[in-house]
Tab-separated table of N, CA and C in Angstrom:
chain	number	residue	atom	x	y	z
A	1	MET	N	0.829	-1.198	0.000
A	1	MET	CA	0.000	0.000	0.000
A	1	MET	C	0.870	1.258	0.000
A	2	ASN	N	1.865	1.302	0.908
A	2	ASN	CA	2.734	2.476	0.980
A	2	ASN	C	3.556	2.649	-0.288
A	3	LYS	N	3.982	1.513	-0.899
A	3	LYS	CA	4.767	1.602	-2.128
A	3	LYS	C	3.917	2.156	-3.266
A	4	THR	N	2.672	1.743	-3.328
A	4	THR	CA	1.760	2.272	-4.350
A	4	THR	C	1.547	3.770	-4.150
A	5	PHE	N	1.356	4.186	-2.906
A	5	PHE	CA	1.201	5.610	-2.595
A	5	PHE	C	2.446	6.388	-3.005
A	6	ALA	N	3.608	5.847	-2.689
A	6	ALA	CA	4.862	6.531	-3.020
A	6	ALA	C	5.018	6.672	-4.530
A	7	LEU	N	4.698	5.614	-5.279
A	7	LEU	CA	4.806	5.672	-6.730
A	7	LEU	C	3.850	6.695	-7.316
A	8	CYS	N	2.597	6.683	-6.858
A	8	CYS	CA	1.601	7.649	-7.346
A	8	CYS	C	2.010	9.081	-7.013
A	9	ALA	N	2.498	9.295	-5.816
A	9	ALA	CA	2.925	10.637	-5.416
A	9	ALA	C	4.112	11.100	-6.246
A	10	SER	N	5.040	10.183	-6.565
A	10	SER	CA	6.198	10.537	-7.392
A	10	SER	C	5.764	10.984	-8.781
A	11	VAL	N	4.860	10.207	-9.381
A	11	VAL	CA	4.373	10.547	-10.723
A	11	VAL	C	3.667	11.896	-10.701
A	12	LEU	N	2.844	12.125	-9.687
A	12	LEU	CA	2.141	13.406	-9.562
A	12	LEU	C	3.121	14.558	-9.391
A	13	ALA	N	4.129	14.380	-8.549
A	13	ALA	CA	5.120	15.432	-8.303
A	13	ALA	C	5.869	15.790	-9.572
A	14	VAL	N	6.305	14.787	-10.330
A	14	VAL	CA	7.032	15.052	-11.574
A	14	VAL	C	6.130	15.771	-12.573
A	15	SER	N	4.883	15.371	-12.666
A	15	SER	CA	3.943	16.024	-13.590
A	15	SER	C	3.746	17.486	-13.226
A	16	LEU	N	3.569	17.760	-11.942
A	16	LEU	CA	3.354	19.138	-11.510
A	16	LEU	C	4.593	19.987	-11.702
A	17	LEU	N	5.766	19.428	-11.409
A	17	LEU	CA	7.002	20.190	-11.541
A	17	LEU	C	7.289	20.527	-12.989
A	18	GLY	N	6.972	19.612	-13.890
A	18	GLY	CA	7.222	19.851	-15.302
A	18	GLY	C	6.387	20.990	-15.857
A	19	ALA	N	5.252	21.272	-15.239
A	19	ALA	CA	4.363	22.318	-15.729
A	19	ALA	C	4.613	23.669	-15.069
A	20	CYS	N	5.565	23.741	-14.156
A	20	CYS	CA	5.758	24.951	-13.359
A	20	CYS	C	6.368	26.114	-14.125
A	21	ALA	N	7.375	25.854	-14.933
A	21	ALA	CA	8.096	26.959	-15.536
A	21	ALA	C	8.305	26.706	-17.022
A	22	SER	N	8.234	27.779	-17.800
A	22	SER	CA	8.485	27.661	-19.222
A	22	SER	C	8.917	29.007	-19.757
A	23	SER	N	9.871	28.969	-20.680
A	23	SER	CA	10.242	30.194	-21.376
A	23	SER	C	9.786	30.106	-22.828
A	24	ASN	N	8.827	29.229	-23.088
A	24	ASN	CA	8.295	29.048	-24.429
A	24	ASN	C	7.584	30.325	-24.876
A	25	PRO	N	7.958	30.871	-26.033
A	25	PRO	CA	7.333	32.112	-26.491
A	25	PRO	C	5.874	31.949	-26.888
A	26	ASP	N	5.424	30.700	-27.052
A	26	ASP	CA	4.038	30.443	-27.430
A	26	ASP	C	3.121	30.336	-26.217
A	27	VAL	N	3.690	30.421	-24.999
A	27	VAL	CA	2.910	30.335	-23.762
A	27	VAL	C	2.984	31.690	-23.066
A	28	VAL	N	1.833	32.285	-22.806
A	28	VAL	CA	1.774	33.602	-22.170
A	28	VAL	C	1.131	33.451	-20.791
A	29	ARG	N	1.739	34.069	-19.787
A	29	ARG	CA	1.174	34.015	-18.435
A	29	ARG	C	-0.158	34.748	-18.404
A	30	ARG	N	-1.068	34.249	-17.592
A	30	ARG	CA	-2.394	34.860	-17.451
A	30	ARG	C	-2.274	36.332	-17.059
A	31	SER	N	-1.321	36.657	-16.211
A	31	SER	CA	-1.168	38.044	-15.741
A	31	SER	C	-0.714	38.983	-16.855
A	32	ASP	N	-0.198	38.435	-17.974
A	32	ASP	CA	0.231	39.278	-19.090
A	32	ASP	C	-0.865	39.488	-20.131
A	33	ALA	N	-1.966	38.771	-19.997
A	33	ALA	CA	-3.072	38.932	-20.948
A	33	ALA	C	-3.723	40.296	-20.750
A	34	GLN	N	-4.154	40.884	-21.826
A	34	GLN	CA	-4.832	42.179	-21.848
A	34	GLN	C	-3.976	43.299	-21.267
A	35	ARG	N	-2.685	43.214	-21.459
A	35	ARG	CA	-1.776	44.290	-21.054
A	35	ARG	C	-1.132	44.873	-22.309
A	36	MET	N	-0.893	46.161	-22.271
A	36	MET	CA	-0.214	46.820	-23.377
A	36	MET	C	1.251	46.403	-23.354
A	37	SER	N	1.788	46.055	-24.521
A	37	SER	CA	3.178	45.637	-24.648
A	37	SER	C	3.917	46.594	-25.558
A	38	THR	N	5.222	46.683	-25.378
A	38	THR	CA	6.069	47.467	-26.256
A	38	THR	C	6.571	46.551	-27.367
A	39	VAL	N	6.496	47.015	-28.602
A	39	VAL	CA	6.918	46.213	-29.749
A	39	VAL	C	7.996	46.978	-30.501
A	40	ILE	N	9.111	46.303	-30.791
A	40	ILE	CA	10.242	46.914	-31.498
A	40	ILE	C	10.598	46.038	-32.698
A	41	ASP	N	10.810	46.661	-33.858
A	41	ASP	CA	11.229	45.927	-35.055
A	41	ASP	C	12.722	45.645	-34.988
A	42	ALA	N	13.122	44.473	-35.488
A	42	ALA	CA	14.533	44.089	-35.493
A	42	ALA	C	14.777	43.082	-36.608
A	43	THR	N	16.063	42.765	-36.809
A	43	THR	CA	16.481	41.766	-37.781
A	43	THR	C	17.359	40.753	-37.063
A	44	VAL	N	17.136	39.468	-37.335
A	44	VAL	CA	17.935	38.408	-36.708
A	44	VAL	C	19.352	38.434	-37.269
A	45	LEU	N	20.332	38.438	-36.361
A	45	LEU	CA	21.736	38.331	-36.763
A	45	LEU	C	22.213	36.881	-36.662
A	46	SER	N	21.826	36.205	-35.577
A	46	SER	CA	22.222	34.804	-35.403
A	46	SER	C	21.309	34.122	-34.391
A	47	VAL	N	21.285	32.805	-34.452
A	47	VAL	CA	20.499	31.989	-33.526
A	47	VAL	C	21.376	30.813	-33.110
A	48	ARG	N	21.408	30.527	-31.806
A	48	ARG	CA	22.166	29.360	-31.354
A	48	ARG	C	21.381	28.625	-30.279
A	49	PRO	N	21.489	27.307	-30.268
A	49	PRO	CA	20.777	26.529	-29.251
A	49	PRO	C	21.444	26.674	-27.882
A	50	VAL	N	20.644	26.754	-26.838
A	50	VAL	CA	21.123	26.808	-25.455
A	50	VAL	C	20.170	25.962	-24.601
A	51	THR	N	20.549	25.727	-23.363
A	51	THR	CA	19.695	25.009	-22.423
A	51	THR	C	19.420	25.907	-21.232
A	52	VAL	N	18.145	26.074	-20.892
A	52	VAL	CA	17.768	26.824	-19.699
A	52	VAL	C	17.797	25.825	-18.546
A	53	ASP	N	18.640	26.099	-17.553
A	53	ASP	CA	18.815	25.201	-16.415
A	53	ASP	C	17.514	25.062	-15.649
A	54	GLY	N	17.310	23.908	-15.030
A	54	GLY	CA	16.089	23.634	-14.288
A	54	GLY	C	16.022	24.340	-12.953
A	55	ASN	N	14.808	24.425	-12.408
A	55	ASN	CA	14.567	25.049	-11.102
A	55	ASN	C	14.942	24.115	-9.968
A	56	GLN	N	15.311	24.700	-8.843
A	56	GLN	CA	15.501	23.959	-7.616
A	56	GLN	C	14.806	24.741	-6.506
A	57	SER	N	13.478	24.733	-6.567
A	57	SER	CA	12.689	25.519	-5.618
A	57	SER	C	12.591	24.862	-4.249
A	58	GLY	N	12.917	23.589	-4.176
A	58	GLY	CA	12.775	22.855	-2.922
A	58	GLY	C	11.541	21.983	-2.899
A	59	ALA	N	10.606	22.217	-3.813
A	59	ALA	CA	9.377	21.416	-3.855
A	59	ALA	C	9.690	19.956	-4.151
A	60	GLY	N	10.641	19.711	-5.044
A	60	GLY	CA	11.022	18.337	-5.372
A	60	GLY	C	11.665	17.642	-4.195
A	61	ALA	N	12.518	18.366	-3.470
A	61	ALA	CA	13.179	17.780	-2.305
A	61	ALA	C	12.179	17.456	-1.206
A	62	VAL	N	11.240	18.360	-0.960
A	62	VAL	CA	10.229	18.128	0.077
A	62	VAL	C	9.352	16.939	-0.303
A	63	THR	N	8.885	16.923	-1.541
A	63	THR	CA	8.032	15.824	-1.999
A	63	THR	C	8.777	14.493	-1.917
A	64	GLY	N	10.014	14.481	-2.423
A	64	GLY	CA	10.820	13.265	-2.371
A	64	GLY	C	11.108	12.820	-0.956
A	65	GLY	N	11.361	13.783	-0.068
A	65	GLY	CA	11.620	13.456	1.332
A	65	GLY	C	10.421	12.814	2.006
A	66	VAL	N	9.254	13.355	1.762
A	66	VAL	CA	8.029	12.792	2.356
A	66	VAL	C	7.776	11.388	1.814
A	67	ILE	N	7.911	11.226	0.503
A	67	ILE	CA	7.693	9.912	-0.101
A	67	ILE	C	8.715	8.909	0.435
A	68	GLY	N	9.974	9.312	0.521
A	68	GLY	CA	11.014	8.428	1.043
A	68	GLY	C	10.774	8.048	2.489
A	69	ALA	N	10.327	8.994	3.300
A	69	ALA	CA	10.057	8.728	4.717
A	69	ALA	C	8.893	7.753	4.879
A	70	VAL	N	7.830	7.970	4.110
A	70	VAL	CA	6.665	7.077	4.193
A	70	VAL	C	7.043	5.674	3.738
A	71	ALA	N	7.736	5.572	2.611
A	71	ALA	CA	8.129	4.263	2.091
A	71	ALA	C	9.097	3.573	3.047
A	72	GLY	N	10.062	4.299	3.577
A	72	GLY	CA	11.058	3.710	4.481
A	72	GLY	C	10.492	3.288	5.810
A	73	SER	N	9.518	4.020	6.308
A	73	SER	CA	8.967	3.709	7.630
A	73	SER	C	8.164	2.411	7.643
A	74	SER	N	7.818	1.911	6.464
A	74	SER	CA	7.046	0.663	6.400
A	74	SER	C	7.944	-0.568	6.433
A	75	VAL	N	9.266	-0.377	6.491
A	75	VAL	CA	10.211	-1.486	6.480
A	75	VAL	C	10.414	-2.011	7.900
A	76	GLY	N	10.347	-3.317	8.070
A	76	GLY	CA	10.673	-3.964	9.341
A	76	GLY	C	9.770	-3.555	10.487
A	77	GLY	N	10.328	-3.672	11.707
A	77	GLY	CA	9.593	-3.305	12.912
A	77	GLY	C	9.645	-1.813	13.154
A	78	ARG	N	9.242	-1.421	14.381
A	78	ARG	CA	9.154	0.005	14.704
A	78	ARG	C	10.517	0.692	14.639
A	79	ARG	N	11.518	0.127	15.284
A	79	ARG	CA	12.853	0.741	15.331
A	79	ARG	C	13.483	0.788	13.928
A	80	GLU	N	13.439	-0.333	13.214
A	80	GLU	CA	14.000	-0.375	11.863
A	80	GLU	C	13.265	0.594	10.942
A	81	GLY	N	11.941	0.639	11.108
A	81	GLY	CA	11.129	1.535	10.290
A	81	GLY	C	11.502	2.993	10.495
A	82	GLN	N	11.819	3.376	11.729
A	82	GLN	CA	12.216	4.755	12.006
A	82	GLN	C	13.560	5.071	11.356
A	83	ILE	N	14.513	4.152	11.484
A	83	ILE	CA	15.846	4.383	10.901
A	83	ILE	C	15.755	4.430	9.378
A	84	VAL	N	15.090	3.434	8.791
A	84	VAL	CA	14.963	3.396	7.336
A	84	VAL	C	14.108	4.572	6.853
A	85	GLY	N	13.140	4.999	7.643
A	85	GLY	CA	12.328	6.167	7.283
A	85	GLY	C	13.159	7.428	7.169
A	86	VAL	N	14.083	7.624	8.119
A	86	VAL	CA	14.972	8.799	8.065
A	86	VAL	C	15.881	8.710	6.845
A	87	LEU	N	16.475	7.527	6.635
A	87	LEU	CA	17.340	7.349	5.460
A	87	LEU	C	16.543	7.530	4.165
A	88	GLY	N	15.317	7.019	4.159
A	88	GLY	CA	14.454	7.182	2.989
A	88	GLY	C	14.121	8.639	2.727
A	89	ALA	N	13.933	9.398	3.804
A	89	ALA	CA	13.634	10.829	3.652
A	89	ALA	C	14.804	11.565	3.021
A	90	VAL	N	16.020	11.258	3.477
A	90	VAL	CA	17.214	11.922	2.930
A	90	VAL	C	17.399	11.536	1.463
A	91	ALA	N	17.329	10.233	1.180
A	91	ALA	CA	17.498	9.772	-0.201
A	91	ALA	C	16.386	10.323	-1.094
A	92	GLY	N	15.165	10.327	-0.579
A	92	GLY	CA	14.048	10.856	-1.358
A	92	GLY	C	14.203	12.335	-1.669
A	93	ALA	N	14.736	13.091	-0.707
A	93	ALA	CA	14.954	14.530	-0.927
A	93	ALA	C	15.982	14.762	-2.032
A	94	VAL	N	17.061	13.979	-2.013
A	94	VAL	CA	18.094	14.121	-3.045
A	94	VAL	C	17.526	13.768	-4.415
A	95	VAL	N	16.807	12.651	-4.487
A	95	VAL	CA	16.221	12.220	-5.752
A	95	VAL	C	15.146	13.213	-6.217
A	96	GLY	N	14.302	13.669	-5.294
A	96	GLY	CA	13.253	14.628	-5.641
A	96	GLY	C	13.818	15.931	-6.184
A	97	ASN	N	14.923	16.394	-5.610
A	97	ASN	CA	15.578	17.612	-6.079
A	97	ASN	C	16.097	17.417	-7.508
A	98	ALA	N	16.718	16.259	-7.765
A	98	ALA	CA	17.236	15.969	-9.102
A	98	ALA	C	16.100	15.863	-10.120
A	99	ILE	N	15.005	15.228	-9.719
A	99	ILE	CA	13.851	15.108	-10.623
A	99	ILE	C	13.299	16.489	-10.962
A	100	GLU	N	13.179	17.351	-9.945
A	100	GLU	CA	12.663	18.703	-10.198
A	100	GLU	C	13.566	19.455	-11.167
A	101	ARG	N	14.865	19.371	-10.947
A	101	ARG	CA	15.798	20.102	-11.797
A	101	ARG	C	15.739	19.602	-13.243
A	102	ASN	N	15.702	18.283	-13.422
A	102	ASN	CA	15.650	17.725	-14.770
A	102	ASN	C	14.301	17.949	-15.436
A	103	ALA	N	13.221	17.919	-14.668
A	103	ALA	CA	11.883	18.112	-15.232
A	103	ALA	C	11.662	19.537	-15.701
A	104	THR	N	12.360	20.493	-15.110
A	104	THR	CA	12.158	21.894	-15.477
A	104	THR	C	13.256	22.430	-16.399
A	105	ARG	N	14.216	21.585	-16.771
A	105	ARG	CA	15.248	21.982	-17.736
A	105	ARG	C	14.583	22.123	-19.099
A	106	GLU	N	15.050	23.080	-19.906
A	106	GLU	CA	14.343	23.366	-21.155
A	106	GLU	C	15.318	23.682	-22.285
A	107	ASP	N	15.080	23.094	-23.457
A	107	ASP	CA	15.837	23.449	-24.650
A	107	ASP	C	15.358	24.825	-25.100
A	108	ALA	N	16.309	25.676	-25.443
A	108	ALA	CA	15.968	27.053	-25.810
A	108	ALA	C	16.885	27.529	-26.929
A	109	VAL	N	16.683	28.776	-27.336
A	109	VAL	CA	17.549	29.412	-28.330
A	109	VAL	C	17.930	30.803	-27.838
A	110	GLU	N	19.143	31.211	-28.186
A	110	GLU	CA	19.561	32.593	-27.960
A	110	GLU	C	19.520	33.275	-29.321
A	111	ILE	N	18.727	34.338	-29.405
A	111	ILE	CA	18.525	35.041	-30.666
A	111	ILE	C	19.185	36.414	-30.550
A	112	LEU	N	20.197	36.639	-31.393
A	112	LEU	CA	20.869	37.938	-31.429
A	112	LEU	C	20.226	38.747	-32.544
A	113	VAL	N	19.728	39.939	-32.198
A	113	VAL	CA	19.041	40.781	-33.183
A	113	VAL	C	19.677	42.159	-33.244
A	114	GLN	N	19.435	42.831	-34.362
A	114	GLN	CA	19.869	44.220	-34.515
A	114	GLN	C	18.625	45.072	-34.709
A	115	LEU	N	18.497	46.105	-33.873
A	115	LEU	CA	17.372	47.021	-33.970
A	115	LEU	C	17.587	47.975	-35.138
A	116	ARG	N	16.545	48.668	-35.518
A	116	ARG	CA	16.658	49.598	-36.652
A	116	ARG	C	17.634	50.741	-36.384
A	117	ASN	N	17.833	51.081	-35.100
A	117	ASN	CA	18.773	52.161	-34.772
A	117	ASN	C	20.217	51.662	-34.686
A	118	GLY	N	20.457	50.390	-34.996
A	118	GLY	CA	21.801	49.829	-35.015
A	118	GLY	C	22.186	49.091	-33.727
A	119	GLU	N	21.435	49.291	-32.650
A	119	GLU	CA	21.746	48.601	-31.397
A	119	GLU	C	21.472	47.111	-31.548
A	120	ARG	N	22.214	46.334	-30.760
A	120	ARG	CA	22.026	44.878	-30.775
A	120	ARG	C	21.480	44.415	-29.439
A	121	ARG	N	20.653	43.381	-29.494
A	121	ARG	CA	20.058	42.798	-28.290
A	121	ARG	C	20.127	41.277	-28.422
A	122	SER	N	20.121	40.618	-27.277
A	122	SER	CA	20.081	39.167	-27.235
A	122	SER	C	18.903	38.748	-26.373
A	123	VAL	N	18.118	37.788	-26.873
A	123	VAL	CA	16.975	37.270	-26.124
A	123	VAL	C	17.093	35.749	-26.092
A	124	ILE	N	16.975	35.180	-24.900
A	124	ILE	CA	16.938	33.725	-24.763
A	124	ILE	C	15.509	33.339	-24.462
A	125	GLN	N	14.988	32.405	-25.262
A	125	GLN	CA	13.616	31.940	-25.061
A	125	GLN	C	13.530	30.473	-25.441
A	126	GLY	N	12.535	29.804	-24.889
A	126	GLY	CA	12.317	28.398	-25.215
A	126	GLY	C	12.019	28.241	-26.689
A	127	LYS	N	12.298	27.046	-27.188
A	127	LYS	CA	11.985	26.784	-28.591
A	127	LYS	C	10.484	26.807	-28.765
A	128	GLY	N	10.030	27.647	-29.652
A	128	GLY	CA	8.608	27.735	-29.955
A	128	GLY	C	8.341	27.108	-31.306
A	129	GLN	N	7.248	27.496	-31.916
A	129	GLN	CA	6.893	26.937	-33.215
A	129	GLN	C	7.595	27.646	-34.369
A	130	GLU	N	8.158	28.820	-34.101
A	130	GLU	CA	8.838	29.564	-35.158
A	130	GLU	C	10.337	29.271	-35.122
A	131	ASN	N	10.910	29.078	-36.300
A	131	ASN	CA	12.358	28.943	-36.426
A	131	ASN	C	12.873	30.208	-37.091
A	132	PHE	N	13.994	30.708	-36.593
A	132	PHE	CA	14.541	31.958	-37.105
A	132	PHE	C	15.870	31.710	-37.799
A	133	LEU	N	16.111	32.486	-38.865
A	133	LEU	CA	17.369	32.451	-39.588
A	133	LEU	C	17.926	33.870	-39.660
A	134	ALA	N	19.244	33.971	-39.837
A	134	ALA	CA	19.868	35.291	-39.991
A	134	ALA	C	19.184	36.028	-41.138
A	135	GLY	N	18.871	37.290	-40.907
A	135	GLY	CA	18.217	38.118	-41.914
A	135	GLY	C	16.711	38.185	-41.783
A	136	ASP	N	16.116	37.321	-40.971
A	136	ASP	CA	14.663	37.333	-40.796
A	136	ASP	C	14.207	38.604	-40.074
A	137	PRO	N	13.140	39.254	-40.567
A	137	PRO	CA	12.567	40.380	-39.834
A	137	PRO	C	11.746	39.832	-38.662
A	138	VAL	N	11.957	40.418	-37.486
A	138	VAL	CA	11.248	39.963	-36.284
A	138	VAL	C	10.773	41.171	-35.491
A	139	ILE	N	9.948	40.889	-34.499
A	139	ILE	CA	9.562	41.921	-33.538
A	139	ILE	C	9.921	41.424	-32.148
A	140	LEU	N	10.319	42.349	-31.308
A	140	LEU	CA	10.581	42.071	-29.899
A	140	LEU	C	9.388	42.624	-29.131
A	141	THR	N	8.672	41.762	-28.432
A	141	THR	CA	7.501	42.172	-27.668
A	141	THR	C	7.852	42.080	-26.190
A	142	THR	N	7.778	43.211	-25.493
A	142	THR	CA	8.117	43.252	-24.074
A	142	THR	C	6.863	43.544	-23.262
A	143	THR	N	6.579	42.650	-22.312
A	143	THR	CA	5.442	42.785	-21.410
A	143	THR	C	5.910	42.441	-20.010
A	144	GLY	N	5.711	43.343	-19.076
A	144	GLY	CA	6.080	43.058	-17.690
A	144	GLY	C	7.543	42.733	-17.506
A	145	GLY	N	8.421	43.338	-18.279
A	145	GLY	CA	9.856	43.127	-18.130
A	145	GLY	C	10.379	41.892	-18.849
A	146	LYS	N	9.511	41.112	-19.485
A	146	LYS	CA	9.945	39.922	-20.217
A	146	LYS	C	9.756	40.162	-21.713
A	147	THR	N	10.771	39.760	-22.485
A	147	THR	CA	10.748	39.992	-23.925
A	147	THR	C	10.731	38.668	-24.667
A	148	ARG	N	9.934	38.596	-25.722
A	148	ARG	CA	9.928	37.423	-26.586
A	148	ARG	C	10.106	37.886	-28.029
A	149	VAL	N	10.667	37.000	-28.838
A	149	VAL	CA	10.909	37.289	-30.251
A	149	VAL	C	9.896	36.505	-31.071
A	150	SER	N	9.305	37.159	-32.059
A	150	SER	CA	8.414	36.469	-32.982
A	150	SER	C	8.589	37.058	-34.376
A	151	ARG	N	8.146	36.299	-35.356
A	151	ARG	CA	8.271	36.740	-36.745
A	151	ARG	C	7.464	38.021	-36.950
A	152	ALA	N	8.029	38.960	-37.682
A	152	ALA	CA	7.344	40.227	-37.946
A	152	ALA	C	6.183	39.983	-38.901
A	153	PRO	N	5.039	40.598	-38.621
A	153	PRO	CA	3.908	40.437	-39.542
A	153	PRO	C	4.195	41.162	-40.859
A	154	VAL	N	3.636	40.624	-41.920
A	154	VAL	CA	3.786	41.261	-43.226
A	154	VAL	C	2.861	42.463	-43.250
A	155	VAL	N	3.418	43.620	-43.565
A	155	VAL	CA	2.636	44.856	-43.587
A	155	VAL	C	2.516	45.311	-45.027
A	156	SER	N	1.280	45.464	-45.488
A	156	SER	CA	1.072	45.954	-46.848
A	156	SER	C	0.995	47.470	-46.809
A	157	GLN	N	1.446	48.077	-47.877
A	157	GLN	CA	1.419	49.542	-47.957
A	157	GLN	C	-0.010	50.013	-48.175
A	158	PRO	N	-0.428	51.034	-47.449
A	158	PRO	CA	-1.800	51.541	-47.650
A	158	PRO	C	-1.946	52.155	-49.040
A	159	ALA	N	-3.117	51.976	-49.613
A	159	ALA	CA	-3.395	52.557	-50.930
A	159	ALA	C	-3.444	54.072	-50.796
A	160	HIS	N	-2.765	54.762	-51.715
A	160	HIS	CA	-2.760	56.224	-51.664
A	160	HIS	C	-4.009	56.759	-52.361
A	161	ALA	N	-4.649	57.700	-51.711
A	161	ALA	CA	-5.834	58.328	-52.297
A	161	ALA	C	-5.367	59.315	-53.384
A	162	PRO	N	-6.083	59.369	-54.490
A	162	PRO	CA	-5.694	60.324	-55.542
A	162	PRO	C	-5.828	61.761	-55.022
A	163	SER	N	-4.864	62.586	-55.352
A	163	SER	CA	-4.931	63.986	-54.910
A	163	SER	C	-5.674	64.811	-55.941
A	164	ASN	N	-6.470	65.734	-55.446
A	164	ASN	CA	-7.271	66.609	-56.326
A	164	ASN	C	-6.739	67.961	-56.337
């Protein structure tokens, strides 16, 4: 029974941790919806793959520690169960921390762009659905201090009215 509980709790913890953080440009936080953003035109200079390191918030260690303690305490008699429970808690915390870090690690890209005024900027964001190449026109959208890069929309020239 305790082993089944520990397994279910582990699966739940990993699922929740994996959904905690993302730098994916296709995912927008609820708090950023319906907010005015600053948009700047730019051109891609280069793109390189990078890895965004995972989080270590402590949630994985706590979850792993509790699961390890519960699983360990079911071993043997009362005294053995207490000793193995403590060891299980320590081992579970270490494993839970590693699971959290690996579950929140993310493949990303660093995009170096040049603004129209000649300044250069670098933005690191998770891999989204858009792929960028040097020379691509893009826009930098900044909301709440966070910037994402996306392909610039095609803008058609307005029709000129005949002058009289």
